[in-house]
């Protein structure tokens, strides 16, 4: 079930290369949200406490040119130093003789941050020579960057083949929770799927249909399901090429005895905007010029009731265009219902996490999965290369 972690390996006096996700938002040279740096602290502090010599490697954005200064990890170094309360050195490069020397000279309890690993195109190509140059810096490799674990890059996959490797606490926790809900969920298990495009979610829906007792559908993807059921959705966002898929998923749900719930009413407007004049209509009466922006109040209540009886909940994708107040209520209601259900709840996806925050129920969700694309691929049942390469406990 679980992954080997830093606790399962001797790191004292060793040079430990830790892949972290320091891909933080930076504006005019200042970090606007340091959450990702703070989340990496438990693993880093544990290693320092054990007398390891810590070498950190991360990407930041997508630099087009080598060593483009706006992609330097210099601002991250400064913030990390504040958070750790001890000096952090920034290497002038990612690999090479000078960085090797700096890594060699590092003493137990000291921290060296490498420059942006994506300064090298070899990183995303998972170039074996580049992975070997990274491996030369350390004795042990730790991956704590769950958000990039779905990519087979040199710093997430290649290097793990070359050094004794384990998971950091963040990554291990994500794997444990996501494996748990997929493999041994307590029933009733209810999934909530929303968001803009069905194309992004087919794999997740297919995999969850094999495991859940009910699937509640909202957001733009519900429109495509409604069309598949024969409803007219006016000017709403839907994917004509997704209708066939939706039809197949509806059949699959029926064959498996899964309750697949679609909205019974919707909040519609002629324009999806901040100042839209909305009305609530049953789904069989969407006006020809109407656009569905949210699930309606009867659907909110229906979904809330289903969530109340659940023991396990997985949620990805907002129920409506929650960024705009006229269409936010459905998503907020579902977030509250998840929080109040008492079920073991896991929420994943960038926008879904933002919705949980908007509803103010962050503390009541059992696990907020921060992986974005990695979380979705995990929920699809895919093997993530950065995780597959790390040993199970
Ligand atoms: P996540 O990031 O949690 O995986 P997605 O990115 O799949 O979620 O979906 C979020 C987006 O879906 C939001 O930008 C939201 O505005 C949009 N969306 C939700 N419902 C609708 C709808 N009915 N029409 C258009 N867009 C929608
Ligand atoms: Mg999104």
CSV table of C-alpha atoms and ligand atoms in Angstrom, one decimal:
chain,number,residue,atom,x,y,z
A,1,UNK,CA,0.0,0.0,0.0
A,2,UNK,CA,2.6,2.5,1.1
A,3,UNK,CA,5.8,3.8,-0.3
A,4,UNK,CA,9.2,3.6,1.3
A,5,UNK,CA,9.9,7.0,2.7
A,6,UNK,CA,12.9,9.0,4.0
A,7,UNK,CA,12.3,7.2,7.4
A,8,UNK,CA,13.1,3.9,5.8
A,9,UNK,CA,16.6,4.8,4.7
A,10,UNK,CA,19.8,5.9,6.4
A,11,UNK,CA,20.7,9.4,5.4
A,12,UNK,CA,23.1,10.5,8.1
A,13,UNK,CA,26.1,12.3,6.5
A,14,UNK,CA,24.8,11.4,3.0
A,15,UNK,CA,24.3,13.7,0.2
A,16,UNK,CA,20.5,13.5,-0.5
A,17,UNK,CA,19.1,14.9,-3.7
A,18,UNK,CA,15.5,15.9,-3.1
A,19,UNK,CA,13.2,16.6,-6.1
A,20,UNK,CA,10.8,19.2,-4.8
A,21,UNK,CA,8.1,21.2,-6.5
A,22,UNK,CA,9.1,24.9,-6.0
A,23,UNK,CA,7.2,25.9,-9.1
A,24,UNK,CA,5.7,28.9,-7.3
A,25,UNK,CA,4.0,31.9,-8.9
A,26,UNK,CA,6.4,34.9,-9.2
A,27,UNK,CA,5.4,38.4,-10.0
A,28,UNK,CA,8.0,41.2,-10.5
A,29,UNK,CA,10.6,39.0,-8.8
A,30,UNK,CA,8.4,38.4,-5.7
A,31,UNK,CA,6.8,35.1,-4.8
A,32,UNK,CA,3.0,35.6,-4.6
A,33,UNK,CA,2.1,32.3,-3.0
A,34,UNK,CA,4.7,30.2,-1.1
A,35,UNK,CA,2.5,27.3,-0.3
A,36,UNK,CA,4.6,24.8,-2.3
A,37,UNK,CA,7.7,25.8,-0.5
A,38,UNK,CA,6.0,25.4,2.9
A,39,UNK,CA,4.6,22.0,1.9
A,40,UNK,CA,8.1,20.7,1.2
A,41,UNK,CA,9.4,21.7,4.7
A,42,UNK,CA,8.6,18.5,6.6
A,43,UNK,CA,10.7,16.3,4.3
A,44,UNK,CA,13.6,18.9,4.2
A,45,UNK,CA,13.5,19.4,8.0
A,46,UNK,CA,13.4,15.7,8.7
A,47,UNK,CA,16.5,15.2,6.5
A,48,UNK,CA,18.4,18.0,8.1
A,49,UNK,CA,17.5,16.7,11.5
A,50,UNK,CA,18.9,13.4,10.6
A,51,UNK,CA,22.2,15.0,9.6
A,52,UNK,CA,21.8,14.7,5.9
A,53,UNK,CA,23.5,17.0,3.4
A,54,UNK,CA,20.5,18.3,1.4
A,55,UNK,CA,20.5,19.1,-2.3
A,56,UNK,CA,17.2,20.4,-3.7
A,57,UNK,CA,16.2,20.3,-7.3
A,58,UNK,CA,13.1,21.8,-8.8
A,59,UNK,CA,11.7,23.3,-12.0
A,60,UNK,CA,10.2,26.7,-12.3
A,61,UNK,CA,8.0,27.5,-15.2
A,62,UNK,CA,9.0,26.7,-18.7
A,63,UNK,CA,12.2,28.6,-19.6
A,64,UNK,CA,12.7,29.1,-23.3
A,65,UNK,CA,16.4,30.1,-23.2
A,66,UNK,CA,19.1,28.5,-21.0
A,67,UNK,CA,19.6,30.6,-17.8
A,68,UNK,CA,16.9,33.1,-18.6
A,69,UNK,CA,17.1,35.1,-15.3
A,70,UNK,CA,13.3,35.5,-14.8
A,71,UNK,CA,13.2,31.7,-14.3
A,72,UNK,CA,16.0,31.6,-11.7
A,73,UNK,CA,15.2,30.0,-8.4
A,74,UNK,CA,16.9,33.0,-6.6
A,75,UNK,CA,13.6,34.3,-5.1
A,76,UNK,CA,12.9,30.7,-3.9
A,77,UNK,CA,16.3,30.5,-2.2
A,78,UNK,CA,15.6,33.6,-0.2
A,79,UNK,CA,12.1,32.5,0.9
A,80,UNK,CA,13.3,29.0,1.8
A,81,UNK,CA,16.1,30.4,3.9
A,82,UNK,CA,13.5,32.5,5.9
A,83,UNK,CA,11.2,29.5,6.3
A,84,UNK,CA,14.0,27.1,7.4
A,85,UNK,CA,15.8,29.7,9.5
A,86,UNK,CA,19.1,28.5,8.2
A,87,UNK,CA,21.3,29.5,5.2
A,88,UNK,CA,20.5,28.1,1.8
A,89,UNK,CA,23.1,28.2,-1.0
A,90,UNK,CA,22.0,28.6,-4.6
A,91,UNK,CA,24.2,26.7,-7.1
A,92,UNK,CA,24.9,28.7,-10.3
A,93,UNK,CA,23.9,25.7,-12.4
A,94,UNK,CA,22.1,22.4,-12.2
A,95,UNK,CA,25.0,20.0,-13.0
A,96,UNK,CA,28.7,20.2,-13.8
A,97,UNK,CA,32.0,20.3,-12.0
A,98,UNK,CA,31.3,23.5,-10.0
A,99,UNK,CA,28.0,22.1,-8.7
A,100,UNK,CA,29.6,18.8,-7.9
A,101,UNK,CA,32.2,20.6,-5.9
A,102,UNK,CA,29.5,22.5,-4.0
A,103,UNK,CA,27.7,19.3,-3.3
A,104,UNK,CA,30.9,17.6,-2.1
A,105,UNK,CA,31.7,20.5,0.3
A,106,UNK,CA,28.2,20.5,1.8
A,107,UNK,CA,28.3,19.6,5.5
A,108,UNK,CA,25.6,17.7,7.4
A,109,UNK,CA,22.6,20.0,8.1
A,110,UNK,CA,23.4,22.3,5.2
A,111,UNK,CA,21.2,23.0,2.2
A,112,UNK,CA,22.1,23.5,-1.5
A,113,UNK,CA,19.5,24.6,-4.0
A,114,UNK,CA,20.2,23.8,-7.6
A,115,UNK,CA,19.2,26.2,-10.4
A,116,UNK,CA,16.0,25.6,-12.4
A,117,UNK,CA,16.3,22.0,-13.8
A,118,UNK,CA,14.4,23.0,-16.9
A,119,UNK,CA,17.2,25.3,-18.0
A,120,UNK,CA,18.3,22.0,-19.5
A,121,UNK,CA,16.1,20.6,-22.3
A,122,UNK,CA,17.6,17.2,-21.4
A,123,UNK,CA,15.4,17.3,-18.2
A,124,UNK,CA,12.0,16.9,-20.0
A,125,UNK,CA,13.6,14.4,-22.5
A,126,UNK,CA,14.7,12.3,-19.6
A,127,UNK,CA,18.1,12.2,-21.1
A,128,UNK,CA,20.1,9.4,-19.5
A,129,UNK,CA,23.4,11.3,-19.5
A,130,UNK,CA,21.8,14.3,-17.8
A,131,UNK,CA,20.2,12.0,-15.3
A,132,UNK,CA,23.7,10.5,-14.6
A,133,UNK,CA,25.1,14.0,-14.1
A,134,UNK,CA,22.3,14.7,-11.5
A,135,UNK,CA,23.0,11.3,-9.9
A,136,UNK,CA,26.7,12.2,-9.5
A,137,UNK,CA,25.7,15.0,-7.1
A,138,UNK,CA,24.3,12.6,-4.4
A,139,UNK,CA,24.3,9.3,-2.6
A,140,UNK,CA,20.5,9.0,-2.2
A,141,UNK,CA,17.5,10.4,-4.1
A,142,UNK,CA,14.2,11.5,-2.7
A,143,UNK,CA,11.1,12.5,-4.7
A,144,UNK,CA,8.7,14.8,-2.9
A,145,UNK,CA,7.2,16.4,-6.1
A,146,UNK,CA,3.9,14.7,-6.6
A,147,UNK,CA,2.7,17.4,-9.1
A,148,UNK,CA,5.4,16.3,-11.6
A,149,UNK,CA,5.2,12.6,-10.9
A,150,UNK,CA,3.2,11.9,-14.0
A,151,UNK,CA,6.1,13.1,-16.1
A,152,UNK,CA,9.1,10.8,-16.9
A,153,UNK,CA,11.7,13.5,-16.6
A,154,UNK,CA,15.4,13.1,-15.7
A,155,UNK,CA,14.9,14.6,-12.2
A,156,UNK,CA,11.7,12.6,-11.5
A,157,UNK,CA,12.4,9.2,-13.2
A,158,UNK,CA,15.8,8.9,-14.8
A,159,UNK,CA,17.8,9.8,-11.7
A,160,UNK,CA,15.7,7.5,-9.5
A,161,UNK,CA,17.0,4.5,-11.5
A,162,UNK,CA,20.6,5.4,-10.7
A,163,UNK,CA,20.5,6.0,-6.9
A,164,UNK,CA,18.9,4.4,-3.9
A,165,UNK,CA,15.5,6.1,-3.9
A,166,UNK,CA,12.6,6.8,-1.6
A,167,UNK,CA,9.5,9.0,-1.4
A,168,UNK,CA,9.3,12.2,0.6
A,169,UNK,CA,6.4,12.7,3.0
A,170,UNK,CA,4.2,14.8,0.6
A,171,UNK,CA,4.4,12.3,-2.2
A,172,UNK,CA,4.0,9.3,0.0
A,173,UNK,CA,0.9,10.8,1.6
A,174,UNK,CA,-0.7,11.4,-1.8
A,175,UNK,CA,0.0,7.9,-3.0
A,176,UNK,CA,-1.3,6.4,0.2
A,177,UNK,CA,-4.6,8.4,0.1
A,178,UNK,CA,-5.2,8.0,-3.6
A,179,UNK,CA,-4.5,4.3,-3.5
A,180,UNK,CA,-6.7,3.9,-0.5
A,181,UNK,CA,-9.7,5.5,-2.1
A,182,UNK,CA,-9.2,3.6,-5.3
A,183,UNK,CA,-8.4,0.2,-3.8
A,184,UNK,CA,-10.2,-0.1,-0.5
A,185,UNK,CA,-12.8,2.6,-0.2
A,186,UNK,CA,-15.5,2.4,2.4
A,187,UNK,CA,-18.9,2.2,0.8
A,188,UNK,CA,-21.1,3.9,-0.1
A,189,UNK,CA,-18.5,5.5,-2.3
A,190,UNK,CA,-19.7,8.6,-4.2
A,191,UNK,CA,-17.8,10.5,-6.9
A,192,UNK,CA,-18.5,14.0,-8.1
A,193,UNK,CA,-17.3,15.0,-11.5
A,194,UNK,CA,-17.5,18.4,-13.1
A,195,UNK,CA,-15.4,20.9,-14.9
A,196,UNK,CA,-15.4,22.2,-18.4
A,197,UNK,CA,-14.6,19.4,-20.8
A,198,UNK,CA,-15.6,15.7,-20.8
A,199,UNK,CA,-12.5,15.0,-23.0
A,200,UNK,CA,-10.3,15.7,-19.9
A,201,UNK,CA,-12.3,13.5,-17.6
A,202,UNK,CA,-13.2,10.4,-19.6
A,203,UNK,CA,-10.4,8.3,-18.1
A,204,UNK,CA,-11.3,9.4,-14.6
A,205,UNK,CA,-15.0,8.6,-15.1
A,206,UNK,CA,-14.2,5.2,-16.6
A,207,UNK,CA,-12.0,4.2,-13.8
A,208,UNK,CA,-14.3,5.5,-11.0
A,209,UNK,CA,-17.3,3.8,-12.5
A,210,UNK,CA,-15.6,0.5,-11.7
A,211,UNK,CA,-15.4,1.5,-8.0
A,212,UNK,CA,-18.2,3.8,-7.0
A,213,UNK,CA,-21.8,3.4,-6.0
A,214,UNK,CA,-22.9,6.7,-7.4
A,215,UNK,CA,-21.5,9.3,-9.7
A,216,UNK,CA,-22.8,12.9,-9.5
A,217,UNK,CA,-22.1,14.9,-12.6
A,218,UNK,CA,-22.1,18.7,-13.0
A,219,UNK,CA,-20.3,21.5,-14.8
A,220,UNK,CA,-19.9,21.7,-18.5
A,221,UNK,CA,-19.4,17.9,-18.8
A,222,UNK,CA,-23.0,17.5,-17.5
A,223,UNK,CA,-24.2,19.3,-20.6
A,224,UNK,CA,-22.7,16.7,-22.9
A,225,UNK,CA,-24.4,14.0,-20.8
A,226,UNK,CA,-27.7,15.8,-21.0
A,227,UNK,CA,-27.4,16.0,-24.8
A,228,UNK,CA,-26.6,12.2,-24.8
A,229,UNK,CA,-29.9,11.7,-22.9
A,230,UNK,CA,-31.7,13.7,-25.5
A,231,UNK,CA,-32.1,17.1,-23.9
A,232,UNK,CA,-31.5,20.4,-25.6
A,233,UNK,CA,-29.0,22.6,-24.0
A,234,UNK,CA,-29.4,25.8,-26.0
A,235,UNK,CA,-26.2,27.7,-26.3
A,236,UNK,CA,-24.5,25.9,-23.5
A,237,UNK,CA,-20.9,24.7,-23.7
A,238,UNK,CA,-20.9,21.1,-24.7
A,239,UNK,CA,-18.8,18.8,-26.9
A,240,UNK,CA,-20.5,17.3,-29.9
A,241,UNK,CA,-17.7,14.8,-30.2
A,242,UNK,CA,-18.2,13.8,-26.6
A,243,UNK,CA,-21.8,12.8,-26.9
A,244,UNK,CA,-21.0,9.3,-28.1
A,245,UNK,CA,-18.6,8.9,-25.2
A,246,UNK,CA,-21.2,10.2,-22.8
A,247,UNK,CA,-23.7,7.7,-24.1
A,248,UNK,CA,-21.2,4.8,-23.7
A,249,UNK,CA,-20.5,6.0,-20.1
A,250,UNK,CA,-24.2,6.1,-19.3
A,251,UNK,CA,-24.6,2.5,-20.5
A,252,UNK,CA,-21.5,1.4,-18.6
A,253,UNK,CA,-22.9,3.0,-15.4
A,254,UNK,CA,-26.2,1.2,-15.9
A,255,UNK,CA,-24.5,-2.1,-16.6
A,256,UNK,CA,-22.4,-1.8,-13.5
A,257,UNK,CA,-25.4,-0.7,-11.3
A,258,UNK,CA,-23.8,2.7,-10.6
A,259,UNK,CA,-26.3,5.5,-10.1
A,260,UNK,CA,-25.1,8.2,-12.5
A,261,UNK,CA,-26.9,11.4,-11.5
A,262,UNK,CA,-27.3,14.3,-13.9
A,263,UNK,CA,-28.6,17.7,-13.1
A,264,UNK,CA,-32.4,18.0,-13.0
A,265,UNK,CA,-32.4,21.8,-13.1
A,266,UNK,CA,-29.9,24.5,-14.1
A,267,UNK,CA,-29.0,28.2,-13.6
A,268,UNK,CA,-29.1,29.7,-17.1
A,269,UNK,CA,-28.4,33.1,-18.7
A,270,UNK,CA,-27.9,34.4,-22.1
A,271,UNK,CA,-24.4,35.5,-21.2
A,272,UNK,CA,-22.0,33.9,-18.8
A,273,UNK,CA,-20.7,37.0,-17.1
A,274,UNK,CA,-20.2,38.7,-13.7
A,275,UNK,CA,-23.5,40.6,-14.1
A,276,UNK,CA,-25.5,37.9,-15.9
A,277,UNK,CA,-29.3,37.9,-15.3
A,278,UNK,CA,-29.9,34.3,-14.4
A,279,UNK,CA,-33.0,32.1,-14.2
A,280,UNK,CA,-33.5,28.6,-12.9
A,281,UNK,CA,-35.1,26.1,-15.3
A,282,UNK,CA,-35.6,22.4,-15.4
A,283,UNK,CA,-33.2,20.6,-17.8
A,284,UNK,CA,-36.0,19.9,-20.2
A,285,UNK,CA,-36.7,23.6,-20.6
A,286,UNK,CA,-33.4,25.3,-21.3
A,287,UNK,CA,-34.2,28.3,-23.6
A,288,UNK,CA,-32.8,28.2,-27.1
A,289,UNK,CA,-30.6,31.2,-26.3
A,290,UNK,CA,-29.8,30.1,-22.8
A,291,UNK,CA,-26.4,29.0,-21.5
A,292,UNK,CA,-26.1,26.6,-18.5
A,293,UNK,CA,-23.7,28.2,-16.0
A,294,UNK,CA,-24.5,26.1,-12.9
A,295,UNK,CA,-26.6,23.3,-11.4
A,296,UNK,CA,-29.9,24.4,-10.0
A,297,UNK,CA,-31.3,24.3,-6.5
A,298,UNK,CA,-33.1,21.0,-6.9
A,299,UNK,CA,-30.0,19.4,-8.1
A,300,UNK,CA,-28.0,20.9,-5.3
A,301,UNK,CA,-30.4,19.3,-2.8
A,302,UNK,CA,-30.4,16.0,-4.7
A,303,UNK,CA,-26.6,15.8,-4.6
A,304,UNK,CA,-26.5,16.9,-1.0
A,305,UNK,CA,-28.7,14.0,0.0
A,306,UNK,CA,-26.6,11.5,-1.9
A,307,UNK,CA,-23.4,12.9,-0.2
A,308,UNK,CA,-25.0,12.7,3.2
A,309,UNK,CA,-25.1,8.9,3.1
A,310,UNK,CA,-21.6,8.5,1.7
A,311,UNK,CA,-18.6,7.0,3.5
A,312,UNK,CA,-16.0,7.9,0.8
A,313,UNK,CA,-16.2,10.9,-1.6
A,314,UNK,CA,-13.9,11.8,-4.4
A,315,UNK,CA,-14.5,15.1,-6.1
A,316,UNK,CA,-13.0,16.7,-9.2
A,317,UNK,CA,-14.3,19.5,-11.2
A,318,UNK,CA,-16.6,22.4,-10.2
A,319,UNK,CA,-20.4,22.2,-10.8
A,320,UNK,CA,-20.5,25.5,-12.6
A,321,UNK,CA,-18.6,28.6,-13.6
A,322,UNK,CA,-17.9,29.2,-10.0
A,323,UNK,CA,-15.4,32.0,-10.7
A,324,UNK,CA,-18.4,34.2,-11.4
A,325,UNK,CA,-20.7,34.9,-8.4
A,326,UNK,CA,-24.0,34.3,-10.4
A,327,UNK,CA,-22.9,30.7,-11.1
A,328,UNK,CA,-21.0,29.8,-7.9
A,329,UNK,CA,-23.7,28.5,-5.7
A,330,UNK,CA,-23.9,25.0,-7.0
A,331,UNK,CA,-20.2,24.4,-6.5
A,332,UNK,CA,-20.2,26.1,-3.0
A,333,UNK,CA,-23.2,23.9,-2.0
A,334,UNK,CA,-21.5,20.8,-3.1
A,335,UNK,CA,-18.3,21.8,-1.3
A,336,UNK,CA,-20.3,22.3,1.9
A,337,UNK,CA,-22.2,19.0,1.4
A,338,UNK,CA,-18.8,17.2,1.1
A,339,UNK,CA,-17.6,18.9,4.2
A,340,UNK,CA,-20.7,18.1,6.2
A,341,UNK,CA,-21.1,14.5,5.0
A,342,UNK,CA,-18.6,13.1,7.6
A,343,UNK,CA,-17.3,10.9,4.7
A,344,UNK,CA,-13.6,10.3,4.0
A,345,UNK,CA,-13.3,13.0,1.3
A,346,UNK,CA,-10.6,13.6,-1.3
A,347,UNK,CA,-10.7,16.7,-3.6
A,348,UNK,CA,-8.3,17.1,-6.5
A,349,UNK,CA,-7.8,19.5,-9.4
A,350,UNK,CA,-6.6,23.1,-9.4
A,351,UNK,CA,-10.0,24.7,-9.8
A,352,UNK,CA,-11.7,22.3,-7.4
A,353,UNK,CA,-9.2,23.2,-4.7
A,354,UNK,CA,-9.9,26.9,-5.4
A,355,UNK,CA,-13.6,26.1,-5.0
A,356,UNK,CA,-13.1,24.4,-1.7
A,357,UNK,CA,-11.2,27.5,-0.5
A,358,UNK,CA,-14.0,29.8,-1.8
A,359,UNK,CA,-16.5,27.7,0.2
A,360,UNK,CA,-14.3,28.0,3.3
A,361,UNK,CA,-14.3,24.3,4.0
A,362,UNK,CA,-10.6,23.4,3.5
A,363,UNK,CA,-10.3,22.1,7.0
A,364,UNK,CA,-13.2,19.8,6.7
A,365,UNK,CA,-12.0,17.9,3.6
A,366,UNK,CA,-9.9,14.9,4.5
A,367,UNK,CA,-7.4,15.3,1.8
A,368,UNK,CA,-6.7,18.1,-0.7
A,369,UNK,CA,-4.7,16.5,-3.5
A,370,UNK,CA,-2.4,19.1,-4.9
A,371,UNK,CA,-1.2,17.2,-7.9
A,372,UNK,CA,-3.4,18.7,-10.6
A,373,UNK,CA,-2.6,16.6,-13.7
A,374,UNK,CA,-0.8,14.0,-11.6
A,375,UNK,CA,-3.9,13.6,-9.4
A,376,UNK,CA,-6.1,13.1,-12.4
A,377,UNK,CA,-3.8,10.6,-14.0
A,378,UNK,CA,-3.7,8.7,-10.7
A,379,UNK,CA,-7.5,8.7,-10.5
A,380,UNK,CA,-7.5,7.4,-14.1
A,381,UNK,CA,-5.7,4.3,-12.8
A,382,UNK,CA,-2.5,5.1,-14.7
A,383,UNK,CA,0.8,4.2,-13.4
A,384,UNK,CA,2.8,7.4,-12.8
A,385,UNK,CA,6.4,7.0,-13.9
A,386,UNK,CA,7.8,9.1,-11.1
A,387,UNK,CA,6.0,6.9,-8.6
A,388,UNK,CA,6.4,3.5,-10.3
A,389,UNK,CA,10.2,3.9,-10.1
A,390,UNK,CA,10.1,4.4,-6.3
A,391,UNK,CA,10.0,1.3,-4.0
A,392,UNK,CA,6.9,0.2,-2.1
A,393,UNK,CA,7.4,-0.3,1.6
B,1,LIG,P1,-10.1,21.1,-12.1
B,1,LIG,O1,-9.1,22.2,-12.3
B,1,LIG,O2,-10.6,21.1,-10.7
B,1,LIG,O3,-9.7,19.8,-12.6
B,1,LIG,P2,-11.5,21.8,-14.5
B,1,LIG,O4,-10.3,22.6,-14.9
B,1,LIG,O5,-11.8,20.5,-15.2
B,1,LIG,O6,-11.4,21.5,-12.9
B,1,LIG,O7,-12.8,22.7,-14.7
B,1,LIG,C1,-12.9,23.9,-14.2
B,1,LIG,C2,-13.5,24.9,-15.1
B,1,LIG,O8,-14.8,24.4,-15.6
B,1,LIG,C3,-13.8,26.2,-14.5
B,1,LIG,O9,-13.0,27.2,-15.2
B,1,LIG,C4,-15.3,26.4,-14.7
B,1,LIG,O10,-15.6,27.8,-15.1
B,1,LIG,C5,-15.6,25.5,-15.9
B,1,LIG,N1,-17.0,25.2,-15.9
B,1,LIG,C6,-17.7,24.5,-15.0
B,1,LIG,N2,-19.0,24.4,-15.3
B,1,LIG,C7,-19.1,25.0,-16.6
B,1,LIG,C8,-20.2,25.3,-17.4
B,1,LIG,N3,-21.5,24.9,-17.2
B,1,LIG,N4,-20.0,26.0,-18.6
B,1,LIG,C9,-18.7,26.4,-18.9
B,1,LIG,N5,-17.7,26.2,-18.1
B,1,LIG,C10,-17.9,25.5,-16.9
B,2,LIG,MG1,-8.6,23.3,-14.1
